[in-house]
Amino acid sequence: WANYKTVVLLHQENTAEAATNIPLLIEALTQPLQGYDTGNILGTLAWYYESTVDYPNALKYYKLLSENAMQVFNSEKSSRLRSMQIQQNIAGAKREKEQAEKLAQLKQEFLANMSHEIRSPMNAVIALSSLLAEEQMQEAQKKKVNIIKRSSENLLGITNDVLDHAKIEAGKFTIEKVPFALRELVSD
């Protein structure tokens, strides 16, 4: 209020009455103020001393006003730089997220394609070993054909597991109950 009143009095060229508020203004400078408030008070004091032809004090307050203006400018500049850095960090994080999502999608597509490409020849091996097992052979040969058949079925199961892993990552996996023979599983 003292600052406002002093400015009004100075505009009315009433420096004598404005002088009564000068101590309040100087005291206000000792209070924690925003940079702009300090600048207004310093400007008013410099203006007052200049109008009263007290040039040493006017110069003192003009210098302080200039220093305050630089502090405010540097503070605003730092704030803008911090804001720009935050915006760059956010943009970088968005790009990294998009890139990670794209890589995850490419991985899923690769696993699905690989699984499909392995499954086709494995089905042929399983089918041919099943047909071969039905033919007349010696017992040792039948064991070997059954090993080929079981191994190819296991490899097909692993291929399906890889595809299931891709489904888990994509959130498209469902758990199902399937009956199995424990002894056969352990034997295999």
Backbone as a chain_set.jsonl record, in Angstrom:
{"seq": "WANYKTVVLLHQENTAEAATNIPLLIEALTQPLQGYDTGNILGTLAWYYESTVDYPNALKYYKLLSENAMQVFNSEKSSRLRSMQIQQNIAGAKREKEQAEKLAQLKQEFLANMSHEIRSPMNAVIALSSLLAEEQMQEAQKKKVNIIKRSSENLLGITNDVLDHAKIEAGKFTIEKVPFALRELVSD", "coords": {"N": [[0.837, -1.202, 0.0], [1.939, 1.217, 0.776], [3.782, 1.542, -1.254], [2.126, 1.865, -3.513], [0.732, 4.2, -2.753], [2.853, 6.024, -2.571], [3.701, 6.139, -5.245], [1.426, 7.291, -6.441], [1.416, 9.779, -5.139], [3.858, 10.789, -6.057], [3.312, 10.979, -8.762], [1.533, 13.02, -8.662], [3.25, 14.973, -8.188], [3.878, 15.451, -5.554], [6.121, 15.358, -3.663], [6.879, 15.876, -1.065], [4.868, 14.861, 0.627], [4.996, 12.243, -0.261], [7.431, 11.535, 0.744], [6.961, 10.799, 3.363], [6.229, 8.167, 3.172], [8.472, 6.846, 2.344], [10.266, 5.654, 4.309], [8.699, 3.427, 4.965], [8.726, 2.048, 2.58], [11.462, 1.414, 2.327], [11.74, -0.199, 4.554], [10.066, -2.239, 3.754], [11.635, -3.517, 1.908], [13.195, -5.171, 3.414], [11.649, -7.309, 3.939], [10.501, -10.643, 3.032], [9.992, -10.759, -0.307], [8.426, -11.066, -3.554], [10.272, -11.142, -6.639], [9.286, -9.242, -8.469], [7.805, -7.499, -6.823], [9.822, -6.431, -5.236], [11.224, -5.14, -7.251], [9.345, -3.182, -8.011], [9.257, -1.6, -5.693], [11.944, -0.778, -5.493], [12.129, 0.655, -7.897], [10.282, 2.713, -7.395], [11.536, 3.981, -5.207], [13.942, 4.809, -6.463], [12.876, 6.531, -8.349], [11.669, 8.422, -6.657], [13.932, 9.516, -5.294], [15.28, 10.561, -7.445], [13.455, 12.518, -8.269], [13.645, 14.194, -6.139], [16.083, 15.2, -6.435], [18.19, 13.865, -5.319], [20.667, 12.493, -6.268], [22.775, 10.565, -5.691], [21.442, 8.631, -4.022], [19.379, 7.993, -5.774], [20.82, 6.842, -7.879], [21.873, 4.661, -6.496], [19.523, 3.139, -5.966], [18.623, 2.733, -8.565], [20.659, 1.096, -9.513], [20.314, -1.118, -7.809], [17.762, -1.798, -8.656], [18.319, -2.58, -11.282], [19.968, -4.837, -10.775], [18.102, -6.431, -9.462], [16.285, -6.805, -11.546], [17.846, -8.357, -13.264], [18.157, -10.643, -11.675], [15.492, -11.518, -11.556], [15.084, -11.981, -14.275], [17.01, -14.017, -14.742], [15.991, -15.954, -13.041], [13.509, -16.472, -14.228], [14.458, -17.388, -16.649], [15.81, -19.695, -15.839], [13.615, -21.127, -14.908], [12.2, -21.463, -17.291], [14.072, -23.001, -18.674], [14.143, -25.306, -17.047], [11.508, -26.111, -17.387], [11.534, -26.654, -20.137], [13.37, -28.764, -20.144], [11.948, -30.67, -18.679], [9.786, -31.057, -20.41], [11.185, -32.112, -22.589], [12.147, -34.461, -21.399], [9.732, -35.79, -20.93], [8.811, -36.094, -23.552], [10.878, -37.712, -24.53], [10.531, -39.975, -22.92], [8.022, -40.788, -23.829], [8.679, -41.428, -26.477], [10.466, -43.563, -26.009], [8.733, -45.369, -24.775], [6.906, -45.859, -26.855], [8.683, -47.01, -28.659], [9.473, -49.29, -27.231], [7.012, -50.621, -27.09], [6.611, -51.089, -29.807], [8.798, -52.755, -30.352], [8.113, -54.922, -28.719], [5.803, -55.756, -30.021], [6.902, -56.495, -32.499], [8.502, -58.603, -31.627], [6.557, -60.419, -30.724], [5.269, -60.952, -33.16], [7.404, -62.125, -34.533], [7.875, -64.429, -32.936], [5.43, -65.743, -33.258], [5.446, -66.235, -36.04], [7.799, -67.781, -36.24], [7.091, -69.969, -34.652], [4.989, -70.999, -36.163], [6.352, -71.681, -38.535], [8.089, -73.675, -37.619], [6.296, -75.528, -36.651], [4.967, -76.619, -38.916], [6.894, -78.372, -40.403], [7.388, -80.091, -38.255], [4.954, -81.314, -37.782], [4.847, -82.878, -40.063], [6.975, -84.658, -39.582], [6.015, -85.922, -37.273], [3.661, -87.113, -38.282], [4.697, -88.824, -40.314], [6.37, -90.462, -38.75], [4.455, -91.677, -37.187], [3.034, -93.133, -39.121], [5.113, -94.796, -39.973], [5.542, -96.242, -37.638], [3.412, -97.974, -37.632], [3.997, -99.869, -39.493], [5.449, -103.1, -40.384], [8.125, -104.002, -38.412], [11.277, -104.606, -36.835], [11.621, -105.071, -33.286], [13.54, -103.357, -32.072], [13.781, -101.406, -34.047], [11.172, -100.355, -33.976], [11.196, -99.181, -31.42], [13.023, -97.131, -31.843], [11.683, -95.6, -33.792], [9.463, -94.835, -32.298], [10.778, -93.256, -30.406], [11.614, -91.18, -32.065], [9.109, -90.197, -32.797], [7.987, -89.403, -30.264], [9.913, -87.529, -29.466], [9.681, -85.601, -31.486], [7.059, -84.817, -30.984], [7.427, -83.718, -28.452], [9.121, -81.609, -29.123], [7.353, -80.162, -30.688], [5.582, -79.476, -28.669], [7.241, -77.752, -27.176], [7.54, -75.733, -29.05], [4.911, -74.847, -29.121], [4.816, -73.877, -26.516], [6.532, -71.68, -26.724], [5.005, -70.086, -28.384], [2.845, -69.753, -26.648], [4.12, -68.232, -24.685], [4.512, -65.832, -26.066], [1.84, -65.174, -26.339], [1.173, -64.765, -23.659], [2.658, -62.437, -23.07], [1.326, -60.712, -24.751], [-1.059, -60.589, -23.526], [-3.069, -62.341, -24.219], [-3.471, -64.888, -23.379], [-4.941, -67.845, -22.174], [-5.695, -69.962, -19.451], [-6.061, -73.449, -19.361], [-7.608, -76.531, -18.373], [-6.228, -79.678, -18.753], [-6.405, -83.125, -19.143], [-3.92, -85.548, -18.163], [-1.489, -88.2, -18.265], [0.387, -89.08, -15.639], [2.5, -90.953, -15.256], [3.208, -91.527, -17.903], [4.007, -89.03, -18.742], [6.248, -88.593, -17.091], [7.828, -90.714, -17.95], [8.242, -90.021, -20.622]], "CA": [[0.0, 0.0, 0.0], [2.839, 2.37, 0.821], [4.356, 1.656, -2.582], [1.086, 2.429, -4.379], [0.467, 5.578, -2.315], [4.019, 6.835, -2.937], [3.664, 6.346, -6.699], [0.357, 8.257, -6.708], [1.87, 11.097, -4.676], [4.913, 11.265, -6.953], [2.665, 11.387, -10.006], [0.906, 14.319, -8.401], [4.393, 15.828, -7.856], [3.786, 15.775, -4.136], [7.254, 14.612, -3.108], [6.962, 16.073, 0.386], [3.987, 13.883, 1.262], [5.517, 10.923, -0.626], [8.587, 11.273, 1.594], [6.533, 10.143, 4.602], [6.11, 6.731, 2.919], [9.767, 6.287, 1.946], [10.764, 4.689, 5.303], [7.924, 2.187, 4.847], [9.22, 1.332, 1.403], [12.788, 0.872, 2.642], [11.488, -1.299, 5.485], [9.458, -3.335, 2.992], [12.708, -4.245, 1.217], [13.769, -6.169, 4.335], [10.685, -8.41, 4.024], [10.581, -11.562, 1.89], [9.098, -10.3, -1.368], [8.659, -11.607, -4.883], [11.186, -10.3, -7.405], [8.578, -8.116, -9.076], [7.47, -6.547, -5.752], [11.07, -5.734, -4.914], [11.494, -4.244, -8.379], [8.444, -2.029, -7.929], [9.686, -0.738, -4.583], [13.215, -0.151, -5.879], [11.839, 1.652, -8.925], [9.634, 3.86, -6.748], [12.559, 4.716, -4.442], [14.834, 5.483, -7.409], [12.09, 7.638, -8.921], [11.517, 9.434, -5.605], [15.201, 10.215, -5.061], [15.585, 11.345, -8.634], [12.587, 13.701, -8.282], [14.099, 15.108, -5.073], [17.434, 15.556, -6.868], [19.164, 13.142, -4.484], [21.179, 11.589, -7.291], [23.5, 9.391, -5.177], [20.467, 7.614, -3.628], [18.671, 7.566, -6.99], [21.727, 5.92, -8.567], [21.931, 3.442, -5.675], [18.307, 2.346, -6.169], [18.574, 2.291, -9.956], [21.561, -0.064, -9.612], [19.627, -2.24, -7.16], [16.667, -2.173, -9.548], [18.922, -3.305, -12.394], [20.376, -6.151, -10.255], [16.866, -7.192, -9.225], [15.738, -7.188, -12.853], [18.671, -9.474, -13.754], [17.8, -11.832, -10.887], [14.173, -11.969, -12.019], [15.285, -12.525, -15.613], [17.7, -15.302, -14.616], [15.059, -16.894, -12.416], [12.548, -16.859, -15.269], [15.209, -18.161, -17.638], [16.009, -21.016, -15.237], [12.308, -21.801, -14.897], [11.908, -21.879, -18.668], [14.974, -24.114, -19.006], [13.643, -26.497, -16.34], [10.268, -26.511, -18.061], [11.915, -27.259, -21.411], [13.981, -30.055, -19.851], [10.863, -31.581, -18.289], [9.056, -31.393, -21.635], [12.035, -33.009, -23.371], [12.144, -35.755, -20.711], [8.424, -36.424, -21.182], [8.8, -36.507, -24.963], [11.803, -38.846, -24.632], [9.884, -41.144, -22.295], [6.965, -41.237, -24.75], [9.328, -42.107, -27.608], [10.98, -44.846, -25.521], [7.586, -46.255, -24.556], [6.418, -46.269, -28.17], [9.677, -47.914, -29.236], [9.367, -50.559, -26.504], [5.783, -51.278, -27.533], [6.839, -51.546, -31.178], [9.69, -53.906, -30.262], [7.332, -56.033, -28.162], [4.928, -56.219, -31.097], [7.75, -57.206, -33.465], [8.906, -59.864, -30.991], [5.397, -61.305, -30.762], [5.082, -61.384, -34.547], [8.493, -63.049, -34.851], [7.632, -65.705, -32.252], [4.285, -66.403, -33.894], [5.894, -66.733, -37.344], [8.756, -68.858, -36.011], [6.329, -71.115, -34.159], [4.252, -71.555, -37.311], [7.31, -72.276, -39.472], [8.609, -74.911, -37.019], [5.179, -76.468, -36.475], [4.644, -77.31, -40.178], [7.727, -79.567, -40.628], [7.266, -81.023, -37.121], [3.748, -82.115, -38.033], [5.201, -83.884, -41.07], [7.804, -85.665, -38.906], [5.128, -86.686, -36.382], [2.766, -87.932, -39.114], [5.473, -89.885, -40.96], [6.825, -91.432, -37.737], [3.258, -92.449, -36.8], [2.805, -94.099, -40.197], [6.21, -95.75, -39.939], [5.363, -97.107, -36.456], [2.37, -98.947, -37.938], [4.517, -100.883, -40.417], [6.158, -104.247, -39.81], [9.529, -103.716, -38.13], [11.836, -105.299, -35.678], [11.321, -104.364, -32.026], [14.537, -102.283, -31.894], [13.423, -100.342, -34.986], [9.944, -99.722, -33.462], [11.587, -98.307, -30.309], [13.667, -95.936, -32.412], [10.64, -94.807, -34.436], [8.685, -94.225, -31.206], [11.605, -92.169, -29.837], [11.519, -90.062, -33.022], [7.745, -89.652, -32.693], [7.844, -88.688, -28.973], [10.805, -86.357, -29.471], [9.096, -84.565, -32.341], [5.89, -84.29, -30.264], [7.959, -82.835, -27.393], [9.588, -80.39, -29.78], [6.137, -79.417, -31.05], [5.1, -78.892, -27.405], [8.108, -76.603, -26.871], [7.151, -74.689, -30.011], [3.64, -74.295, -28.622], [5.139, -73.089, -25.319], [7.076, -70.394, -27.191], [3.84, -69.314, -28.839], [2.109, -69.376, -25.434], [4.866, -67.135, -24.052], [4.161, -64.622, -26.824], [0.451, -64.848, -25.993], [1.186, -64.216, -22.293], [3.122, -61.048, -23.166], [0.302, -59.918, -25.444], [-2.273, -60.594, -22.715], [-4.082, -63.123, -24.926], [-3.289, -66.268, -22.947], [-5.939, -68.365, -21.232], [-5.284, -71.224, -18.83], [-7.084, -74.473, -19.508], [-7.331, -77.803, -17.703], [-6.089, -80.768, -19.714], [-6.026, -84.361, -18.452], [-2.662, -86.141, -18.608], [-1.058, -89.398, -17.542], [1.613, -88.698, -14.95], [3.579, -91.927, -15.547], [3.62, -91.347, -19.294], [4.724, -87.764, -18.798], [7.565, -88.793, -16.46], [8.551, -91.604, -18.846], [8.668, -89.247, -21.786]], "C": [[0.867, 1.245, 0.0], [3.445, 2.602, -0.546], [3.359, 2.33, -3.521], [0.858, 3.908, -4.045], [1.623, 6.493, -2.717], [4.024, 7.129, -4.424], [2.607, 7.388, -7.054], [0.809, 9.666, -6.313], [2.949, 11.662, -5.581], [4.328, 11.717, -8.286], [1.992, 12.745, -9.841], [1.963, 15.364, -8.056], [4.316, 16.33, -6.429], [4.876, 14.991, -3.411], [7.35, 14.762, -1.603], [6.092, 15.052, 1.094], [4.457, 12.461, 0.95], [6.671, 10.547, 0.283], [8.188, 10.581, 2.888], [6.411, 8.627, 4.421], [7.44, 6.057, 2.573], [10.309, 5.329, 3.012], [10.004, 3.348, 5.261], [8.396, 1.349, 3.661], [10.572, 0.678, 1.685], [12.645, -0.304, 3.598], [10.904, -2.508, 4.746], [10.517, -4.15, 2.263], [13.346, -5.3, 2.109], [12.859, -7.384, 4.478], [10.892, -9.369, 2.852], [9.526, -11.183, 0.847], [9.382, -11.075, -2.65], [9.571, -10.64, -5.632], [10.53, -9.082, -8.002], [8.235, -7.069, -8.028], [8.699, -5.74, -5.375], [11.396, -4.735, -6.015], [10.612, -3.013, -8.344], [8.881, -1.066, -6.84], [10.984, -0.024, -4.94], [12.991, 0.935, -6.932], [11.207, 2.902, -8.329], [10.651, 4.682, -5.958], [13.503, 5.473, -5.372], [14.136, 6.7, -8.013], [11.953, 8.778, -7.909], [12.812, 10.227, -5.43], [15.622, 11.041, -6.272], [14.737, 12.615, -8.66], [12.974, 14.699, -7.194], [15.544, 15.533, -5.298], [18.484, 14.986, -5.911], [19.755, 12.054, -5.382], [22.001, 10.413, -6.748], [22.529, 8.272, -4.751], [19.679, 7.104, -4.841], [19.522, 6.548, -7.741], [21.804, 4.586, -7.827], [20.708, 2.552, -5.957], [18.113, 1.918, -7.624], [19.485, 1.075, -10.165], [20.911, -1.298, -8.99], [18.466, -2.743, -8.026], [17.189, -2.997, -10.726], [19.337, -4.717, -11.965], [19.156, -7.04, -10.029], [16.264, -7.675, -10.544], [16.525, -8.359, -13.43], [18.347, -10.761, -12.992], [16.463, -12.406, -11.351], [14.31, -12.618, -13.395], [15.942, -13.904, -15.545], [16.803, -16.362, -13.999], [14.044, -17.395, -13.433], [13.217, -17.732, -16.321], [15.441, -19.579, -17.114], [14.706, -21.806, -15.227], [11.95, -22.296, -16.29], [12.779, -23.052, -19.077], [14.517, -25.41, -18.329], [12.381, -27.017, -17.008], [10.582, -27.196, -19.39], [12.534, -28.633, -21.189], [12.916, -31.08, -19.473], [10.087, -32.009, -19.528], [9.864, -32.338, -22.509], [12.075, -34.399, -22.739], [10.842, -36.508, -20.972], [8.361, -36.928, -22.623], [9.711, -37.711, -25.169], [11.202, -40.114, -24.056], [8.775, -41.684, -23.202], [7.569, -41.989, -25.929], [9.844, -43.482, -27.194], [9.851, -45.841, -25.305], [7.062, -46.774, -25.884], [7.377, -47.263, -28.82], [9.623, -49.28, -28.554], [8.124, -51.329, -26.92], [5.943, -51.833, -28.941], [7.743, -52.781, -31.169], [8.965, -55.128, -29.703], [6.407, -56.619, -29.225], [5.722, -57.012, -32.133], [8.186, -58.561, -32.911], [7.759, -60.866, -31.048], [5.155, -61.838, -32.171], [6.15, -62.398, -34.947], [8.244, -64.412, -34.217], [6.47, -66.465, -32.89], [4.696, -66.995, -35.242], [6.85, -67.915, -37.185], [8.032, -70.128, -35.565], [5.593, -71.796, -35.311], [5.212, -72.287, -38.265], [7.904, -73.575, -38.921], [7.509, -75.963, -36.944], [4.902, -77.262, -37.758], [5.551, -78.522, -40.425], [7.625, -80.577, -39.481], [6.028, -81.886, -37.28], [4.031, -83.209, -39.063], [6.028, -85.008, -40.422], [6.929, -86.541, -38.018], [4.244, -87.627, -37.205], [3.526, -89.095, -39.749], [5.976, -90.92, -39.95], [5.655, -92.275, -37.234], [2.955, -93.512, -37.851], [3.872, -95.197, -40.199], [6.056, -96.726, -38.78], [4.324, -98.189, -36.717], [2.858, -100.06, -38.875], [5.225, -102.0, -39.652], [7.631, -103.883, -39.657], [9.988, -104.595, -36.99], [11.576, -104.427, -34.447], [12.28, -103.194, -31.813], [14.208, -101.11, -32.813], [12.169, -99.596, -34.512], [10.275, -98.766, -32.324], [12.181, -97.007, -30.845], [12.636, -95.026, -33.09], [9.779, -94.118, -33.376], [9.464, -93.091, -30.539], [11.531, -90.943, -30.754], [10.158, -89.381, -32.877], [7.575, -88.833, -31.408], [8.706, -87.422, -28.95], [10.226, -85.239, -30.336], [7.843, -83.976, -31.706], [6.334, -83.347, -29.142], [8.444, -81.505, -27.99], [8.41, -79.526, -30.226], [5.541, -78.758, -29.805], [5.919, -77.672, -27.001], [7.769, -75.436, -27.791], [5.848, -74.038, -29.574], [3.864, -73.445, -27.376], [5.701, -71.723, -25.69], [5.928, -69.493, -27.647], [2.993, -68.871, -27.638], [2.791, -68.216, -24.72], [4.551, -65.809, -24.751], [2.733, -64.196, -26.498], [0.369, -64.234, -24.59], [1.591, -62.741, -22.339], [2.083, -60.152, -23.819], [-0.991, -59.846, -24.644], [-3.401, -61.385, -23.352], [-4.036, -64.603, -24.523], [-4.404, -66.66, -21.977], [-5.457, -69.715, -20.715], [-6.432, -72.217, -18.989], [-6.645, -75.741, -18.786], [-7.308, -78.903, -18.754], [-5.681, -82.023, -18.952], [-4.705, -84.902, -19.026], [-2.343, -87.352, -17.738], [0.309, -89.106, -16.949], [2.762, -89.644, -15.288], [4.107, -91.755, -16.954], [4.434, -90.072, -19.442], [6.13, -87.916, -18.24], [8.431, -89.685, -17.369], [9.077, -90.868, -20.058], [9.781, -88.276, -21.402]], "O": [[0.567, 2.217, -0.693], [3.608, 3.75, -0.959], [3.715, 3.262, -4.241], [0.799, 4.756, -4.936], [1.394, 7.62, -3.158], [4.321, 8.252, -4.829], [2.857, 8.271, -7.874], [0.608, 10.624, -7.06], [2.97, 12.862, -5.853], [4.777, 12.702, -8.871], [1.903, 13.521, -10.792], [1.637, 16.49, -7.681], [4.646, 17.479, -6.135], [4.588, 14.074, -2.642], [7.852, 13.865, -0.927], [6.531, 14.438, 2.066], [4.337, 11.571, 1.791], [6.875, 9.367, 0.568], [8.992, 9.847, 3.462], [6.482, 7.881, 5.397], [7.518, 4.83, 2.517], [10.784, 4.254, 2.645], [10.583, 2.285, 5.488], [8.458, 0.122, 3.726], [10.796, -0.477, 1.323], [13.356, -1.301, 3.465], [11.21, -3.654, 5.074], [10.325, -5.342, 2.022], [13.976, -6.232, 1.608], [13.255, -8.385, 5.075], [11.394, -8.969, 1.801], [8.324, -11.278, 1.096], [10.45, -11.666, -2.806], [9.636, -9.457, -5.298], [11.128, -8.007, -8.046], [8.353, -5.873, -8.295], [8.632, -4.521, -5.213], [11.799, -3.606, -5.734], [11.082, -1.909, -8.619], [8.875, 0.149, -7.04], [11.119, 1.18, -4.722], [13.594, 2.007, -6.864], [11.553, 4.021, -8.71], [10.646, 5.911, -6.017], [13.833, 6.632, -5.118], [14.738, 7.763, -8.167], [12.101, 9.949, -8.257], [12.796, 11.457, -5.42], [16.244, 12.094, -6.132], [15.234, 13.679, -9.031], [12.68, 15.889, -7.297], [16.152, 16.16, -4.43], [19.548, 15.578, -5.728], [19.407, 10.878, -5.283], [21.92, 9.327, -7.322], [22.754, 7.105, -5.072], [19.352, 5.92, -4.92], [19.018, 5.518, -8.188], [21.8, 3.521, -8.443], [20.853, 1.347, -6.163], [17.517, 0.876, -7.894], [19.138, 0.146, -10.893], [20.95, -2.387, -9.564], [18.218, -3.945, -8.118], [16.575, -3.989, -11.119], [19.095, -5.683, -12.689], [19.162, -8.228, -10.351], [15.795, -8.809, -10.646], [15.937, -9.263, -14.023], [18.271, -11.837, -13.585], [16.317, -13.616, -11.519], [13.727, -13.671, -13.654], [15.495, -14.844, -16.202], [16.85, -17.529, -14.388], [13.753, -18.59, -13.498], [12.626, -18.689, -16.821], [15.289, -20.551, -17.854], [14.695, -23.005, -15.502], [11.458, -23.413, -16.453], [12.315, -23.982, -19.735], [14.503, -26.473, -18.95], [12.209, -28.224, -17.173], [9.965, -28.206, -19.73], [12.264, -29.566, -21.945], [12.981, -32.231, -19.904], [9.764, -33.186, -19.684], [9.31, -33.261, -23.106], [12.041, -35.404, -23.449], [10.852, -37.716, -21.205], [7.916, -38.046, -22.881], [9.358, -38.634, -25.903], [11.342, -41.196, -24.628], [8.609, -42.897, -23.327], [7.066, -43.035, -26.339], [9.684, -44.456, -27.93], [9.994, -47.024, -25.616], [6.803, -47.968, -26.036], [6.951, -48.232, -29.449], [9.716, -50.311, -29.22], [8.171, -52.548, -27.084], [5.462, -52.927, -29.236], [7.486, -53.743, -31.892], [9.185, -56.246, -30.169], [6.249, -57.837, -29.315], [5.281, -58.066, -32.591], [8.232, -59.549, -33.643], [7.968, -62.032, -31.382], [4.873, -63.021, -32.357], [5.86, -63.395, -35.607], [8.384, -65.439, -34.881], [6.526, -67.685, -33.041], [4.335, -68.129, -35.555], [6.738, -68.917, -37.891], [8.329, -71.223, -36.042], [5.581, -73.023, -35.414], [4.908, -73.382, -38.738], [8.194, -74.488, -39.694], [7.763, -77.15, -37.15], [4.629, -78.46, -37.688], [5.032, -79.617, -40.642], [7.759, -81.78, -39.701], [6.053, -83.071, -36.946], [3.521, -84.324, -38.952], [5.791, -86.184, -40.698], [7.08, -87.763, -38.007], [4.096, -88.801, -36.864], [3.051, -90.231, -39.725], [6.009, -92.114, -40.248], [5.83, -93.445, -36.894], [2.656, -94.658, -37.514], [3.57, -96.372, -40.402], [6.395, -97.902, -38.91], [4.361, -99.235, -36.069], [2.187, -101.081, -39.023], [5.55, -101.877, -38.471], [8.3, -103.51, -40.621], [9.198, -105.23, -36.291], [11.346, -103.223, -34.551], [11.838, -102.122, -31.4], [14.338, -99.952, -32.415], [12.091, -98.372, -34.621], [9.717, -97.671, -32.25], [11.873, -95.921, -30.354], [12.719, -93.804, -32.967], [9.409, -92.955, -33.534], [8.879, -92.081, -30.149], [11.402, -89.813, -30.284], [10.064, -88.154, -32.84], [7.081, -87.706, -31.449], [8.271, -86.375, -28.469], [10.276, -84.068, -29.96], [7.574, -82.784, -31.855], [5.708, -82.314, -28.905], [8.207, -80.431, -27.436], [8.469, -78.299, -30.146], [5.055, -77.629, -29.866], [5.366, -76.674, -26.539], [7.719, -74.286, -27.353], [5.7, -72.818, -29.649], [3.203, -72.425, -27.185], [5.384, -70.722, -25.047], [5.888, -68.303, -27.335], [2.484, -67.75, -27.613], [2.121, -67.32, -24.208], [4.348, -64.788, -24.095], [2.444, -63.004, -26.393], [-0.403, -63.303, -24.357], [0.943, -61.896, -21.721], [1.97, -58.973, -23.483], [-1.918, -59.132, -25.025], [-4.571, -61.134, -23.062], [-4.516, -65.463, -25.26], [-4.758, -65.899, -21.076], [-4.88, -70.507, -21.459], [-7.6, -71.887, -18.786], [-5.451, -75.987, -18.612], [-8.243, -79.046, -19.543], [-4.712, -81.994, -18.193], [-4.415, -84.737, -20.211], [-2.859, -87.502, -16.63], [1.279, -88.908, -17.68], [3.871, -89.196, -15.575], [5.314, -91.828, -17.182], [5.424, -90.035, -20.172], [7.094, -87.431, -18.833], [9.625, -89.434, -17.533], [10.22, -91.066, -20.471], [10.273, -87.534, -22.252]]}, "num_chains": 1, "name": "protein.A"}
